[in-house]
PDB file of C-alpha atoms and ligand atoms in Angstrom:
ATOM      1  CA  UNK F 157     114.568  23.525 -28.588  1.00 71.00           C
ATOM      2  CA  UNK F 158     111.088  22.378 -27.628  1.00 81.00           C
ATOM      3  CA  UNK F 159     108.570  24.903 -25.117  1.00 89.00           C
ATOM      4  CA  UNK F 160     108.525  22.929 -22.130  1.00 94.00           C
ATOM      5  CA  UNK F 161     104.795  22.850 -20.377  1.00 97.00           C
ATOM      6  CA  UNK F 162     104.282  21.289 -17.303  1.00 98.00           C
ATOM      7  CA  UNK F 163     100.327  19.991 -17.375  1.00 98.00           C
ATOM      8  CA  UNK F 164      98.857  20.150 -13.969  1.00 98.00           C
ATOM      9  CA  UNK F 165      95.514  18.459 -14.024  1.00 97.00           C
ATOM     10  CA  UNK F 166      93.807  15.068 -12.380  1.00 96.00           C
ATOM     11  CA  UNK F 167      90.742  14.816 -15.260  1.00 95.00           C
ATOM     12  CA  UNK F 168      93.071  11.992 -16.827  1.00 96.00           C
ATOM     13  CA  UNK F 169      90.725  12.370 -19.917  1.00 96.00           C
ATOM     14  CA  UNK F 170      91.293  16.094 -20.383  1.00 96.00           C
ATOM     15  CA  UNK F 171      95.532  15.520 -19.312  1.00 97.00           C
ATOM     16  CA  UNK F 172      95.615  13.352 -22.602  1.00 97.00           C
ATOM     17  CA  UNK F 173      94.091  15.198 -24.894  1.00 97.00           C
ATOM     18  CA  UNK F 174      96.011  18.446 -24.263  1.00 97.00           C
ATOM     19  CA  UNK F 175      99.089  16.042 -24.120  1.00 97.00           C
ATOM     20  CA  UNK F 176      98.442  14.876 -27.386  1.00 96.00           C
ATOM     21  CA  UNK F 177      97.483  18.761 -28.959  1.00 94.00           C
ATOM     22  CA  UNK F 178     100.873  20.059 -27.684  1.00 94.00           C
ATOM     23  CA  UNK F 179     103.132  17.543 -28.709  1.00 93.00           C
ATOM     24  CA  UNK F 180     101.260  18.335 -32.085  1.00 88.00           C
ATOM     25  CA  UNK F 181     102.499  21.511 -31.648  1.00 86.00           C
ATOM     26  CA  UNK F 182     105.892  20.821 -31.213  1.00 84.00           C
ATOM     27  CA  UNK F 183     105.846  20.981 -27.471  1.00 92.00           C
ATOM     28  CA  UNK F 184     107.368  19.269 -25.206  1.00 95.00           C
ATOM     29  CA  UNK F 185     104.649  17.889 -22.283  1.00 97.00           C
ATOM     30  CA  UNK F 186     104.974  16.626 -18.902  1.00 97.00           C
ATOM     31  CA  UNK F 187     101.923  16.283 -17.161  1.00 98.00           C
ATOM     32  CA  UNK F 188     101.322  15.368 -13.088  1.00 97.00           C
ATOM     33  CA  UNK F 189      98.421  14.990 -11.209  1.00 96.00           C
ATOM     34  CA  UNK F 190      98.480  16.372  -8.299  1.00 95.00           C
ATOM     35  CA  UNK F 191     100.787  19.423  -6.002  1.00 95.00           C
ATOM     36  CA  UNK F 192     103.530  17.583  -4.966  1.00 95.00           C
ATOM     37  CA  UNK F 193     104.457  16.090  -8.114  1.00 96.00           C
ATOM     38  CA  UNK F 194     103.539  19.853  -9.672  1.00 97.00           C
ATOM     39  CA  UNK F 195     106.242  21.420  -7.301  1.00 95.00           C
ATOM     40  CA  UNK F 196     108.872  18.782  -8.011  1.00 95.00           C
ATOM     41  CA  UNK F 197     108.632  19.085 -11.527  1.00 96.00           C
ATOM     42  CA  UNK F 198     107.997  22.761 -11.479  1.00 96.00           C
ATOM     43  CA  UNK F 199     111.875  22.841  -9.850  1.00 95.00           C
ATOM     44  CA  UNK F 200     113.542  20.356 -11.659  1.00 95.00           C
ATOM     45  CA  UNK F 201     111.782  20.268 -15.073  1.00 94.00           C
ATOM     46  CA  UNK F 202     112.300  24.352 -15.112  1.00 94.00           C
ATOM     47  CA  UNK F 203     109.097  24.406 -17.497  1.00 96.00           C
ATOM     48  CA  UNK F 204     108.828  27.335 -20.013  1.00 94.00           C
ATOM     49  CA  UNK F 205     105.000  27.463 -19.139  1.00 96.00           C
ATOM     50  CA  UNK F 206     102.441  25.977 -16.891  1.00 97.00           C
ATOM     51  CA  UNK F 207      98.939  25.113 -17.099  1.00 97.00           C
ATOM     52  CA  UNK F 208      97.558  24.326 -13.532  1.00 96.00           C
ATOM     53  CA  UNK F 209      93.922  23.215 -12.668  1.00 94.00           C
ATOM     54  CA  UNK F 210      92.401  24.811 -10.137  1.00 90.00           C
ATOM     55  CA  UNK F 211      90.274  22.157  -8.124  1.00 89.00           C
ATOM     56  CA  UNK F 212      93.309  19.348  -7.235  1.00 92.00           C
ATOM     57  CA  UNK F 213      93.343  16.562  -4.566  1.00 90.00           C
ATOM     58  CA  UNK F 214      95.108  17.396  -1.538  1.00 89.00           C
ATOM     59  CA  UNK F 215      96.355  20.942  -2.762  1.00 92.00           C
ATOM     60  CA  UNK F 216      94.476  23.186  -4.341  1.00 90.00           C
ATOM     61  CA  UNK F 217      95.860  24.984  -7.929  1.00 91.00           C
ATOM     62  CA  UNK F 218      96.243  28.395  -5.356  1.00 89.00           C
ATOM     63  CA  UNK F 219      98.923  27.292  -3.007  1.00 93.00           C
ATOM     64  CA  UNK F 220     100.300  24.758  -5.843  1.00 95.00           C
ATOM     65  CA  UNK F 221     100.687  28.111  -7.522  1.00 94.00           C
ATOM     66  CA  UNK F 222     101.905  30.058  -4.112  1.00 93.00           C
ATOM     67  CA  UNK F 223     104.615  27.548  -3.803  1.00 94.00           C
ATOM     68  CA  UNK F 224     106.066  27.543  -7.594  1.00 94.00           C
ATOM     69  CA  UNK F 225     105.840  31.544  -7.022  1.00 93.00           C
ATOM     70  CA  UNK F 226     107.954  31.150  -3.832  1.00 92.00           C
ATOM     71  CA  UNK F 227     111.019  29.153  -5.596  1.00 91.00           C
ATOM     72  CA  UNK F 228     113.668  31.548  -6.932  1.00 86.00           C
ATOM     73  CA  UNK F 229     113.483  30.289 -10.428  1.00 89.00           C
ATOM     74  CA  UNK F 230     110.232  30.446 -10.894  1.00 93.00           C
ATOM     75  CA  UNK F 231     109.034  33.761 -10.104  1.00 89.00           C
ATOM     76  CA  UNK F 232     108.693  34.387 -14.127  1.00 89.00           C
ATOM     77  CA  UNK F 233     107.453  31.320 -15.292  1.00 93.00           C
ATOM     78  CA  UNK F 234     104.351  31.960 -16.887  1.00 94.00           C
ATOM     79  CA  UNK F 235     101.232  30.317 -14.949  1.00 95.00           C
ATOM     80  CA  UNK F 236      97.315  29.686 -16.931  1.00 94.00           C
ATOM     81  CA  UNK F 237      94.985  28.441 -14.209  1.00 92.00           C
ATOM     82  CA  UNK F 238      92.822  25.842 -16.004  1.00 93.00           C
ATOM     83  CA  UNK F 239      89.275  27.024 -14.001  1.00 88.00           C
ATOM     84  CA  UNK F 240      85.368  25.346 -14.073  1.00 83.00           C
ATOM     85  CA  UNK F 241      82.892  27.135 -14.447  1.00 70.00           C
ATOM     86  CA  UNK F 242      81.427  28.753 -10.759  1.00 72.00           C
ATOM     87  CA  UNK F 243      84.880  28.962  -9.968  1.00 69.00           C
ATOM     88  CA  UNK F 244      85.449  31.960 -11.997  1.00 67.00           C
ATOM     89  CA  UNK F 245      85.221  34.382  -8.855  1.00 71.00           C
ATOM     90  CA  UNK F 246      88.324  32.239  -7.996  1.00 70.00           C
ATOM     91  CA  UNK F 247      90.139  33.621 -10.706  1.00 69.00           C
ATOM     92  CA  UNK F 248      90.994  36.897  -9.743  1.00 70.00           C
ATOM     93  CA  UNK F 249      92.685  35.136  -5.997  1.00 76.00           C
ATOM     94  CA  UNK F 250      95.025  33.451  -8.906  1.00 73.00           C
ATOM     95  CA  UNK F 251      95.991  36.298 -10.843  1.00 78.00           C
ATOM     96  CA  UNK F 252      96.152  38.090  -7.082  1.00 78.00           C
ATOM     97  CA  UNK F 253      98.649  34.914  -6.532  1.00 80.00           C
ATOM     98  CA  UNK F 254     100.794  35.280  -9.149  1.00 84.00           C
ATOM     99  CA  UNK F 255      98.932  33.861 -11.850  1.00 88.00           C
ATOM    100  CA  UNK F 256      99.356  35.161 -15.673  1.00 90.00           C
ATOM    101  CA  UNK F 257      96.309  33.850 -17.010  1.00 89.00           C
ATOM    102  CA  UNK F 258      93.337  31.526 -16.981  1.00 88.00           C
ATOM    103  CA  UNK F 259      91.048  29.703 -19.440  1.00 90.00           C
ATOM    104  CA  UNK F 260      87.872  28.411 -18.314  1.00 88.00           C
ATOM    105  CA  UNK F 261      86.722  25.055 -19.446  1.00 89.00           C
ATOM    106  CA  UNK F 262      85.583  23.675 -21.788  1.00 89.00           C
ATOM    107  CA  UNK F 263      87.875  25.497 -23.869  1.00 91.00           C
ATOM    108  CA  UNK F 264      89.076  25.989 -27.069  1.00 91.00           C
ATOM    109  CA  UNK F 265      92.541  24.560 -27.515  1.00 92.00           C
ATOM    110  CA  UNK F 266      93.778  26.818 -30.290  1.00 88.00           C
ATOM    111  CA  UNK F 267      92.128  29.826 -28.273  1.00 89.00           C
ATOM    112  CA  UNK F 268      94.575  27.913 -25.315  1.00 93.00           C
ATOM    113  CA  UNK F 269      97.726  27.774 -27.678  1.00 91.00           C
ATOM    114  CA  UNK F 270      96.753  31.307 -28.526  1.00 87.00           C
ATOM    115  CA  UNK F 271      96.848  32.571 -24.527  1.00 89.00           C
ATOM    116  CA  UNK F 272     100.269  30.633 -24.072  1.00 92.00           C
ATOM    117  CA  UNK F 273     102.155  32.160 -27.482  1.00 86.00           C
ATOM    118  CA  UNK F 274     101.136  35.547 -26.057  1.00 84.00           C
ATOM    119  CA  UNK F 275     102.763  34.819 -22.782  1.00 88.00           C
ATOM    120  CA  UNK F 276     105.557  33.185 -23.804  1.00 86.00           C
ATOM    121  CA  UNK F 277     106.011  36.026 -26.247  1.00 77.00           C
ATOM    122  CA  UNK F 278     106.151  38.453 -22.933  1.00 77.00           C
ATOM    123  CA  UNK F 279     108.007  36.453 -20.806  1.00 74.00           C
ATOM    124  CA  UNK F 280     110.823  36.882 -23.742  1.00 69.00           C
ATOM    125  CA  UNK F 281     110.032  40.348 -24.460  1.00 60.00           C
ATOM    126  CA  UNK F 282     113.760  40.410 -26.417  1.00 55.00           C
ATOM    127  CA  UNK F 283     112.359  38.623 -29.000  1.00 49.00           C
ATOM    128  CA  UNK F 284     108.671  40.529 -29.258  1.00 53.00           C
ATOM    129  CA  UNK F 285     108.794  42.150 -32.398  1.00 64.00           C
ATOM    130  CA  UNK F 286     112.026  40.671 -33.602  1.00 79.00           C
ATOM    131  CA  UNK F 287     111.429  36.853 -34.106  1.00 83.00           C
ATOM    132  CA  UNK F 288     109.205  34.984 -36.537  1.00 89.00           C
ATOM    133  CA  UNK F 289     108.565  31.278 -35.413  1.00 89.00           C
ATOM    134  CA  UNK F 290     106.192  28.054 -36.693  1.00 90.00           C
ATOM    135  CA  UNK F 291     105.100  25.332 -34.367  1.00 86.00           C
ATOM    136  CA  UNK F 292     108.033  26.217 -32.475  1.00 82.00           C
ATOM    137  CA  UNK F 293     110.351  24.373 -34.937  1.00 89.00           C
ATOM    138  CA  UNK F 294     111.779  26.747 -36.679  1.00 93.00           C
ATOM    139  CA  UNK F 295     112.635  30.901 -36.008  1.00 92.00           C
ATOM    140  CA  UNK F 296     113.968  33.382 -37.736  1.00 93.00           C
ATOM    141  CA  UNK F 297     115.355  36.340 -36.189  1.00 90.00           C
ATOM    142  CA  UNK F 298     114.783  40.188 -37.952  1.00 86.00           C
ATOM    143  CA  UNK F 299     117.271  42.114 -36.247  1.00 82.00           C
ATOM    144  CA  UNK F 300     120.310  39.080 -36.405  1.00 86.00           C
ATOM    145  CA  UNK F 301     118.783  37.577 -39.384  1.00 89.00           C
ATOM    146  CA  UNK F 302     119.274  33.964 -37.376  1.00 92.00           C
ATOM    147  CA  UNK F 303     117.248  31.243 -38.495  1.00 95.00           C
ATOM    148  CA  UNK F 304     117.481  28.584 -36.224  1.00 94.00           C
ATOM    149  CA  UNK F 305     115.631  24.900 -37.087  1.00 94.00           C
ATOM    150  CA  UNK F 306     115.563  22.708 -33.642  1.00 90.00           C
ATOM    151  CA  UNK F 307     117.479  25.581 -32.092  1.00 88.00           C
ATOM    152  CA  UNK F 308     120.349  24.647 -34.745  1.00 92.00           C
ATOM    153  CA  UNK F 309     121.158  27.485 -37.077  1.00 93.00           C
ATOM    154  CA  UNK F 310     120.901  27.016 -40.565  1.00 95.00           C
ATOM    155  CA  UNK F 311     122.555  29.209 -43.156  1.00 94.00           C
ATOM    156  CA  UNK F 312     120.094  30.374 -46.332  1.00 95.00           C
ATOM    157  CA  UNK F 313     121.149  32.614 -49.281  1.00 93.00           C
ATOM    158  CA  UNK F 314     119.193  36.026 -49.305  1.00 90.00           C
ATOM    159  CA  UNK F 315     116.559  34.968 -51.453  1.00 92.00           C
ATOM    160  CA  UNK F 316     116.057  31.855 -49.471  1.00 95.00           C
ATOM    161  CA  UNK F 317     115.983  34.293 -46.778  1.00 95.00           C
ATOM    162  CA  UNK F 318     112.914  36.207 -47.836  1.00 93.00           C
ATOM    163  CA  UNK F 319     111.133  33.533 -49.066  1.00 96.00           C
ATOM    164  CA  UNK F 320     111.016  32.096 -45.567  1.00 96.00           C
ATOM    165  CA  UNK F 321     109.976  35.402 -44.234  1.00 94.00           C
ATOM    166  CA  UNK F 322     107.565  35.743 -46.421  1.00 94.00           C
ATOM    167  CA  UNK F 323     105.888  32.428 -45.701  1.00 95.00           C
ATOM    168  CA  UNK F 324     106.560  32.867 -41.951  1.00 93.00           C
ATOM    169  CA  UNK F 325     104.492  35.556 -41.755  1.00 89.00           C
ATOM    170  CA  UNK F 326     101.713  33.821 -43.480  1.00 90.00           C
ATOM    171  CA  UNK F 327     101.604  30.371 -42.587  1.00 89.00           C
ATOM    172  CA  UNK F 328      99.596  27.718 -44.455  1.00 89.00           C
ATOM    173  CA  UNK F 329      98.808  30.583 -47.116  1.00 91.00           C
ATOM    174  CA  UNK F 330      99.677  28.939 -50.774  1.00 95.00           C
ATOM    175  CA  UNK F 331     101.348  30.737 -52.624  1.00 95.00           C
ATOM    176  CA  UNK F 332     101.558  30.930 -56.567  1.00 94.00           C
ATOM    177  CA  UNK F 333     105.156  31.147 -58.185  1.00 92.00           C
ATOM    178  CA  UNK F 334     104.019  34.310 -60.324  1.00 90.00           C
ATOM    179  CA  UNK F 335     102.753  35.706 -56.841  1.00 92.00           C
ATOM    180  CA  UNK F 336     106.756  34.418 -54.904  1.00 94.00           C
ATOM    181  CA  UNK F 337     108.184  35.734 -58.588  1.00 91.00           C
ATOM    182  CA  UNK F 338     106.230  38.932 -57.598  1.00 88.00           C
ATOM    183  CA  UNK F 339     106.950  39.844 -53.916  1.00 90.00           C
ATOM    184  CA  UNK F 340     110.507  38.598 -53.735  1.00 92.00           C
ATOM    185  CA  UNK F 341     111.903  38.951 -56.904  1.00 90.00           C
ATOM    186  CA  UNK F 342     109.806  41.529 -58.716  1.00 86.00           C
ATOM    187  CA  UNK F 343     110.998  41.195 -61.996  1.00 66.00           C
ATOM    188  CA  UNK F 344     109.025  39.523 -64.869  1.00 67.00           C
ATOM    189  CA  UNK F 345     111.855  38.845 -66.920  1.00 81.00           C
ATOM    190  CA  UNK F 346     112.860  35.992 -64.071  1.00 84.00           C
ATOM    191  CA  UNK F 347     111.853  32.428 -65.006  1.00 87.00           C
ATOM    192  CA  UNK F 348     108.938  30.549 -63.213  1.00 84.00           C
ATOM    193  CA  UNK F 349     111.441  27.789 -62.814  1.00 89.00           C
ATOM    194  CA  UNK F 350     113.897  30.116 -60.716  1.00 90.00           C
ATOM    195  CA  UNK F 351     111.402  29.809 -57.728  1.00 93.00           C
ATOM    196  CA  UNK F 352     111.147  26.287 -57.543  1.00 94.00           C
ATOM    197  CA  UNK F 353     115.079  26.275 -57.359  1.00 94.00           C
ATOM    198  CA  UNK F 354     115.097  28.541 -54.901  1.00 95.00           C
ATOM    199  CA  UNK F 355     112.497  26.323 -52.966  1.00 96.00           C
ATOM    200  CA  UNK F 356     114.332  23.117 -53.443  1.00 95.00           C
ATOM    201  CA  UNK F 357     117.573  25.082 -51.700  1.00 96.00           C
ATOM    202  CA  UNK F 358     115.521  26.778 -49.108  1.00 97.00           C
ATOM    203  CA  UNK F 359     114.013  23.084 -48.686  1.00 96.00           C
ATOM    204  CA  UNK F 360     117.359  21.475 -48.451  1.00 95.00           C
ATOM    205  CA  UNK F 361     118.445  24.197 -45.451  1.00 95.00           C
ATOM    206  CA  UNK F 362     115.700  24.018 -43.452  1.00 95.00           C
ATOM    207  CA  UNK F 363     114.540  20.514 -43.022  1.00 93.00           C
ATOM    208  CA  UNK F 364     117.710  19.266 -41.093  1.00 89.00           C
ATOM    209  CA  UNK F 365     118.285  15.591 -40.353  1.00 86.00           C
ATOM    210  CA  UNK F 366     115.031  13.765 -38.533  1.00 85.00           C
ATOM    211  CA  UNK F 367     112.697  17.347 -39.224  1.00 86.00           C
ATOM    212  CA  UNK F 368     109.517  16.810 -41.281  1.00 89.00           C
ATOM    213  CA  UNK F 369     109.685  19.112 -44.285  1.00 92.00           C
ATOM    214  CA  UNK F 370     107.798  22.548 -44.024  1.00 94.00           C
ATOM    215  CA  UNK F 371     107.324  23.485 -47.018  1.00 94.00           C
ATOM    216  CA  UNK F 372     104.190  21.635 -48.787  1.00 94.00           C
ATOM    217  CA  UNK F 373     103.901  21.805 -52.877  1.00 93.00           C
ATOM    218  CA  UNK F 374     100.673  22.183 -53.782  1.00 92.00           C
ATOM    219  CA  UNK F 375      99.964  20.591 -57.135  1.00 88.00           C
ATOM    220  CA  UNK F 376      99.819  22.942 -60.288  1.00 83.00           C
ATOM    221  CA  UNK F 377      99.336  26.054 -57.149  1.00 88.00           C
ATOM    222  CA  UNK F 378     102.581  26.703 -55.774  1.00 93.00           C
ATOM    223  CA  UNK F 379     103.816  26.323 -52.442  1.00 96.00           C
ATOM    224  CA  UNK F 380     103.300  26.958 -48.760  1.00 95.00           C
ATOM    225  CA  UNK F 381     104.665  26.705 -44.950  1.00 94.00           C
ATOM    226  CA  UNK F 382     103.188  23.423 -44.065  1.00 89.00           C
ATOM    227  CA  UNK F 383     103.561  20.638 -41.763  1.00 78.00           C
ATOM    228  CA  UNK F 384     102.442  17.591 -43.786  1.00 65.00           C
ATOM    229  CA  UNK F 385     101.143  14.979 -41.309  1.00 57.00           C
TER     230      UNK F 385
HETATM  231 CA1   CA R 647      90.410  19.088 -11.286  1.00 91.44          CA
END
């Protein structure tokens, strides 16, 4: 299943390009421009996050933020206040409001994505230390050993298992098959080969029907967790 973020913010410019970042990202994005769309979509939407400007036409970002606070589901969504600079004294009324967290532009958008995996990582304190997750496609759980893929579970063998871990926990990082031969098997006496079968199964699991493949060969290197645009 997708994060759901609701995009509060009337700079059309600045909507689209965060629209376009977090749908990179695997999220799913539904942006309005202004409070009372924010509330109705707040309530029916049931976002897993929102980012809300602060300066808005006819309602400002504060009661936008009061009201979402006030409706009984909401009270836990997690809330980033999108504030300009000068308003920064503002910032501390949001958090006062209800308000997890604010970024003030210009920012950075991986320093955004950064602020919103650490809430969203509180807000679901259950799965804290326990889950591993990339681009919110695909999680493996420590304690259940669940890996899910779209939110549908996918079985792996025990060495598929660990390889997955292993490149979980260090995404993009290329690794050599003497290096996977090394951490997950550590035997020499296992063929080269043997790792690029267990790739091609692990492969096969995780990249369900309609997924783009996660794992990226690197030529003559070895292999690594990977979206390949
Ligand atoms: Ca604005």
């Amino acid at each position: 299943m997708k994060t759901k973020l609701l995009l509060v913010e009337d700079e059309d410019r600045l909507a689209a390009v965060l629209k376009t970042f977090f749908e990179k990202e695997n999220f799913s994005v539904e942006t309005v421009s202004d409070g009372e769309d924010a509330i109705f979509h707040a309530e029916s939407l049931k976002p897993d996050i929102i980012l809300l400007d602060w300066m808005l036409p006819n309602m400002s970002g504060l009661e936008i933020c009061r009201q979402i606070r006030s409706a009984k589901d909401l009270k836990k969504t997690p809330i980033i206040f999108l504030t300009a600079k000068g308003e920064e004294e503002d910032k501390l009324r949001g958090l006062d409001t209800g308000a997890d967290d604010y970024v003030t532009k210009p920012f950075s958008q991986m320093e955004l994505l950064a602020r919103i995996n650490s809430l969203l990582r509180r807000s679901n304190p259950s799965n804290l230390d326990d889950q591993l997750s990339y681009k919110n496609t695909i999680t493996m759980n420590l304690k259940t050993f669940r890996v899910k893929r779209e939110g549908k579970i996918v079985k792996l063998n025990p060495k598929e298992f660990e390889l997955l871990k292993l490149f979980l926990e260090n995404p993009g990082k290329v690794f050599s098959r003497d290096q996977l031969l090394d951490k997950i098997w550590g035997d020499v006496n296992v063929e080269a080969r043997t790792v690029d079968v267990h790739i091609r199964r692990l492969r096969k699991n995780i990249n369900i029907k309609n997924t783009k493949d996660l794992i990226r060969t690197v030529r003559s290197s070895g292999y690594s967790l990977d979206i390949i645009k």
